[in-house]
Structure formats: C-alpha cells, structure tokens
Tab-separated table of C-alpha atoms in Angstrom:
chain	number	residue	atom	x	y	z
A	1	UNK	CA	142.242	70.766	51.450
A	2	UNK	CA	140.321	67.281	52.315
A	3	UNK	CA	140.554	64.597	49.923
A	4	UNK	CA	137.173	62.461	49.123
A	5	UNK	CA	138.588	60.426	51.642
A	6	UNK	CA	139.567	62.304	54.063
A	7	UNK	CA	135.899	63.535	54.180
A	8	UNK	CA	134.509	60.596	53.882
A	9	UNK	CA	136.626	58.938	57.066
A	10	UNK	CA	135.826	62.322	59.325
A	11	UNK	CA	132.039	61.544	58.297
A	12	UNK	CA	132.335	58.289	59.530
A	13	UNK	CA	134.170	58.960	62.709
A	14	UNK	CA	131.523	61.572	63.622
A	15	UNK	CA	127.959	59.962	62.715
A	16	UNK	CA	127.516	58.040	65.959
A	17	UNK	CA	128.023	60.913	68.128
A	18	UNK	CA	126.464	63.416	65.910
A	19	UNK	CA	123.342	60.967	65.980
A	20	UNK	CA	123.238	60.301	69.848
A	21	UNK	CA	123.741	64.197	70.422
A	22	UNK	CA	120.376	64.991	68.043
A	23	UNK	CA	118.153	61.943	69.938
A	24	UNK	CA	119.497	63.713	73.019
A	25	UNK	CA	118.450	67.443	71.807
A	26	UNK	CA	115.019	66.402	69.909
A	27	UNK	CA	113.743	63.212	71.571
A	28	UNK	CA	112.932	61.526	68.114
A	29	UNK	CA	114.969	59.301	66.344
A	30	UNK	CA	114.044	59.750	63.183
A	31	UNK	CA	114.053	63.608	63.348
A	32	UNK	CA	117.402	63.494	65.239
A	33	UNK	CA	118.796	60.626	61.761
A	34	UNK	CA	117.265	63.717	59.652
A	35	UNK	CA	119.299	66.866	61.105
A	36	UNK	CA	122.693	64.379	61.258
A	37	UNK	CA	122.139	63.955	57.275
A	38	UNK	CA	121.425	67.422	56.627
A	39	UNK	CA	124.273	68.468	58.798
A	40	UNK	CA	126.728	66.099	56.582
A	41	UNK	CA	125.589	66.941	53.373
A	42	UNK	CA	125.649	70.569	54.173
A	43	UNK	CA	129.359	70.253	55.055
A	44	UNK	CA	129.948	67.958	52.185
A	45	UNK	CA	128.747	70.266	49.643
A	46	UNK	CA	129.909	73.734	51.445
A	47	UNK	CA	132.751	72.993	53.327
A	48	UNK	CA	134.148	70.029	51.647
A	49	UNK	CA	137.240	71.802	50.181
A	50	UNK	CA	138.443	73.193	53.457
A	51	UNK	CA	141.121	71.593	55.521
A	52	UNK	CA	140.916	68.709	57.253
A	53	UNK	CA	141.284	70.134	60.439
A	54	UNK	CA	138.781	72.562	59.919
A	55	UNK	CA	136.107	70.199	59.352
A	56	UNK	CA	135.312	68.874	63.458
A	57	UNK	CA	134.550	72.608	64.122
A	58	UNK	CA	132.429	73.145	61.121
A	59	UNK	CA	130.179	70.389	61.402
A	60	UNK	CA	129.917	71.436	64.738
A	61	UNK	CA	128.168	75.087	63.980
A	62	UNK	CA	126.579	73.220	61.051
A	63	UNK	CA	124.876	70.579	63.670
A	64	UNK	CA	123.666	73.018	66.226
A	65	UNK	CA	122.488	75.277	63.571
A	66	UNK	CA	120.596	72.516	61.751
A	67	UNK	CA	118.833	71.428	65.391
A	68	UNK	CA	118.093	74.713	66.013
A	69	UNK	CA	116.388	74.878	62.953
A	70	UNK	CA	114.479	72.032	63.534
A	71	UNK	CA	113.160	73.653	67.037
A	72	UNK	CA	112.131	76.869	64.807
A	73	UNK	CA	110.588	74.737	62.298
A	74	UNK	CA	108.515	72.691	65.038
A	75	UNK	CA	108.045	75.711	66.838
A	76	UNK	CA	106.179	77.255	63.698
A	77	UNK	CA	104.102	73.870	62.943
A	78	UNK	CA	102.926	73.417	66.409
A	79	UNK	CA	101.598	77.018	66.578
A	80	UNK	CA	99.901	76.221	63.019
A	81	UNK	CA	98.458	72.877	63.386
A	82	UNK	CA	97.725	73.314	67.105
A	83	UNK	CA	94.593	71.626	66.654
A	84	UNK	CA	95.596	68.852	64.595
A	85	UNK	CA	97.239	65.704	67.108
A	86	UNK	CA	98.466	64.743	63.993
A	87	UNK	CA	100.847	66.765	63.740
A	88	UNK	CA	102.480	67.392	67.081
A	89	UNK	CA	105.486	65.560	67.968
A	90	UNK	CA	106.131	63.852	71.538
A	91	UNK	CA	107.468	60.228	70.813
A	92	UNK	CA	109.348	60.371	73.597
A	93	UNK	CA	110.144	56.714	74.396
A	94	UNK	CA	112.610	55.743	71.626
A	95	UNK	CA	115.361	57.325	73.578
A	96	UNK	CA	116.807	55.509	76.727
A	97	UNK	CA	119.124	57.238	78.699
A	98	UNK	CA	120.696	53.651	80.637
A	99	UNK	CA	121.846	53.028	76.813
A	100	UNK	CA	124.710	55.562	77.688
A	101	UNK	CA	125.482	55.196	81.369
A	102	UNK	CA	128.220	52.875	82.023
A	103	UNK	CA	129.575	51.259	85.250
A	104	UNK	CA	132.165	53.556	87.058
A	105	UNK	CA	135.019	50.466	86.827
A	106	UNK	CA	133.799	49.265	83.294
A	107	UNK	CA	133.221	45.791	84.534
A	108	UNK	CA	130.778	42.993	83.593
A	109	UNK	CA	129.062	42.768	86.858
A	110	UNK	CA	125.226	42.258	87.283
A	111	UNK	CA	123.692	44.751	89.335
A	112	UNK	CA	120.046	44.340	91.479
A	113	UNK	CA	117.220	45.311	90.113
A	114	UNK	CA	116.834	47.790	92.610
A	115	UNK	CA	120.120	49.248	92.208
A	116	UNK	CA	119.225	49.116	88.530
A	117	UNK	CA	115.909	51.240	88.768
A	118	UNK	CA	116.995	53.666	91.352
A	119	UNK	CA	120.122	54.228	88.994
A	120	UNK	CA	117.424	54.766	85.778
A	121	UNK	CA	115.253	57.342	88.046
A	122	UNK	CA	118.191	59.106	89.286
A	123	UNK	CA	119.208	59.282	85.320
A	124	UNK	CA	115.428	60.072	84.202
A	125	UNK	CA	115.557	62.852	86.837
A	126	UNK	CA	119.141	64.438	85.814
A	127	UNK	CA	118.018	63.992	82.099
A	128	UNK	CA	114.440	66.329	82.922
A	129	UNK	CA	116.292	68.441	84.814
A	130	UNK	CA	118.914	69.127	81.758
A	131	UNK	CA	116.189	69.733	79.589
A	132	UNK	CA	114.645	72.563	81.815
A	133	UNK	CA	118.196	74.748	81.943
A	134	UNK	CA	118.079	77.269	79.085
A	135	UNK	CA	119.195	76.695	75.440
A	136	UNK	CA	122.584	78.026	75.073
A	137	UNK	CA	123.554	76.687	78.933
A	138	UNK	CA	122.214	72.986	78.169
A	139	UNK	CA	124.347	73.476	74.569
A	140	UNK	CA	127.054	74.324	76.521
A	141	UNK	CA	127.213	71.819	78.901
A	142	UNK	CA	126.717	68.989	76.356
A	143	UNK	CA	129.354	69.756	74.210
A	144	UNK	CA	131.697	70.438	77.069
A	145	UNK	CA	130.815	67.670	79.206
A	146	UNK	CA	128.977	64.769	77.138
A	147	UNK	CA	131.099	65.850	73.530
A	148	UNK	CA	133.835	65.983	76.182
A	149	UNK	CA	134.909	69.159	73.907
A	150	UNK	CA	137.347	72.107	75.244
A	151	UNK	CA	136.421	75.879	75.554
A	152	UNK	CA	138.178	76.805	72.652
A	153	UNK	CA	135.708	74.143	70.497
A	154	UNK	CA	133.008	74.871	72.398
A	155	UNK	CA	133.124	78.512	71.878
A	156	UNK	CA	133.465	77.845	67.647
A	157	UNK	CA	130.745	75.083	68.031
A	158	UNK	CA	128.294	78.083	69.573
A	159	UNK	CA	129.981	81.313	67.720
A	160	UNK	CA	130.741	82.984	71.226
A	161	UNK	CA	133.467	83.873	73.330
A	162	UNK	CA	135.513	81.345	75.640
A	163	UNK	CA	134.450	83.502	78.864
A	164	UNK	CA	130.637	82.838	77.652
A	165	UNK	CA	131.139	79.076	77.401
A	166	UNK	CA	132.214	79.300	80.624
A	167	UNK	CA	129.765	81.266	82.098
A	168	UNK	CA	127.261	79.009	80.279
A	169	UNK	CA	128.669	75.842	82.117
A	170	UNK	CA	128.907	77.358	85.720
A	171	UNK	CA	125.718	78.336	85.405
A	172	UNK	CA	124.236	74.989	83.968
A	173	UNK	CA	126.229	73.232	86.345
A	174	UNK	CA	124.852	75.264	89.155
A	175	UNK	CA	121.692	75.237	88.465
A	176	UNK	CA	121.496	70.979	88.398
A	177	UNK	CA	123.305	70.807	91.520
A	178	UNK	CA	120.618	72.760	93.139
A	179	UNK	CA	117.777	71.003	91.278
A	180	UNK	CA	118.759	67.714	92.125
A	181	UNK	CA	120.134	68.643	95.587
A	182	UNK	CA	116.339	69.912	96.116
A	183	UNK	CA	115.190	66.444	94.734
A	184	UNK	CA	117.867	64.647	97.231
A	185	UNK	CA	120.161	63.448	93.994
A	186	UNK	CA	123.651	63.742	95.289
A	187	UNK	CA	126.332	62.929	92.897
C-alpha cells in the first residue's frame, strides 16, 4: 500500500509529463492543467491505497480516459453550441512544439535562423501530420515513443493487448513516413 508520501512523491514525479502529454493531445493549456488535476485526484481518492508500483500504470488509464473524456465532452458542446463562437475551442498558439526539441549532441550552440525555421516547419509539419493518424495509433505512438513507455505499459495504459500496441505503432509509424516522405521530410 502507498503511504501519503509515497503518493504524494509519484504525483510530483509525474505532473510535468502528464501536463506536456494533455497540451500535446488537446492544444489548450488550461484544458490540458484541468484533465492532469482530475486525473490526480481521481487516483488519489480511488487508487490511493494500492501499491506503489501500481500507481504509474493507473494514472496512466486514468489520464487517457480523462482526455478522452474531454474530446466526448467537446465533441457534445460543439455539436450544441455550433452557432455560438463563444463557445468553440481553437486556441491553438499556447503550445510550441521547439519547447521540446532538443539538439541531437545536447550542446549550447547557436544555430541560424534559417536552420532554426526550417527545423520549426519540419516540426510544425510532423506535429499536423501526428494529429491526422487515428486515435488509438497517435495514443500509441506517444506513449511508446514520446512517454518513451514499453509494450507491456503501453498495452495497460490503453487496456489492449501487446500485439495491438504494436500493430498500432507500425502502423502510425508507417503512415508518417509516407506523409512526410510525400511532403519531402526525411528523417
């Protein structure tokens, strides 16, 4: 069983990367700061007496359950209040992608400023292109490759088999090699 603490320190630990993963699925910072604190108090008040080691997988489910709530939930507004601006969502700018590229050799150099926007539309076009592959594929291949997570997470992150995840990332990653191939992105 987790202590307060325990809790408490795994909370910590996981905030940061809970929070860039939501900006990253929602484009809005606020709604992305919302789903993070549901997610934690959820798993606070659910899941709080489980073991320790149980807890990385459980906020996990809890995470990608609460976002894809939120997408319901929007889904549902949107298709209410069509003809209200008001209400629609689309802030789009708070999130900027060059906030989590860093150089391949982790150095301090200064790069051009050409090298600097062709490196931000070569992101820009790998981020639309991530956002056009299908729900569970993109979910896949962001916790496997950005959460740097194994199958065996992945698969209790998304409550399917192994062979899915797998399937889910060959076909994510073969889909952006083709879409950026076709836009002349070679990586």
């Amino acid at each position: 069983m987790a202590t307060e603490r325990e809790l408490s320190d795994f909370l910590k630990n996981v905030e940061k990367r809970a929070f860039k993963r939501s900006v990253y699925h929602v484009r809005n910072e606020e709604s992305a700061l919302d789903i993070v604190q549901d997610s934690m108090m959820k798993l606070a008040e659910h899941y709080g007496d489980k073991p320790v080691e149980e807890l990385p997988m459980l906020f996990q489910r809890i995470l990608s359950n609460c976002t894809l709530d939120w997408f319901r939930r929007q889904k549902t507004r949107n298709a209410l209040f069509s003809n209200m601006s008001d209400f629609e969502s689309g802030d789009d700018g708070d999130f900027d992608l060059l906030e989590t590229f860093q150089l391949a050799d982790d150095s301090e150099r200064t790069e051009s400023a050409e090298d600097t926007t062709r490196r931000a539309q070569v992101l820009r076009e790998i981020d639309t292109q991530i956002q056009e592959l299908p729900t569970r594929q993109r979910e896949a291949f962001l916790m496997r490759y950005w959460e740097e997570m194994d199958v065996a997470e992945t698969a209790s992150a998304m409550g399917c088999s192994e062979g899915s995840v797998k399937t889910h990332c060959s076909r994510a990653v073969q889909s952006l090699s083709k879409a950026l191939k076709a836009r002349g992105i070679f990586l």
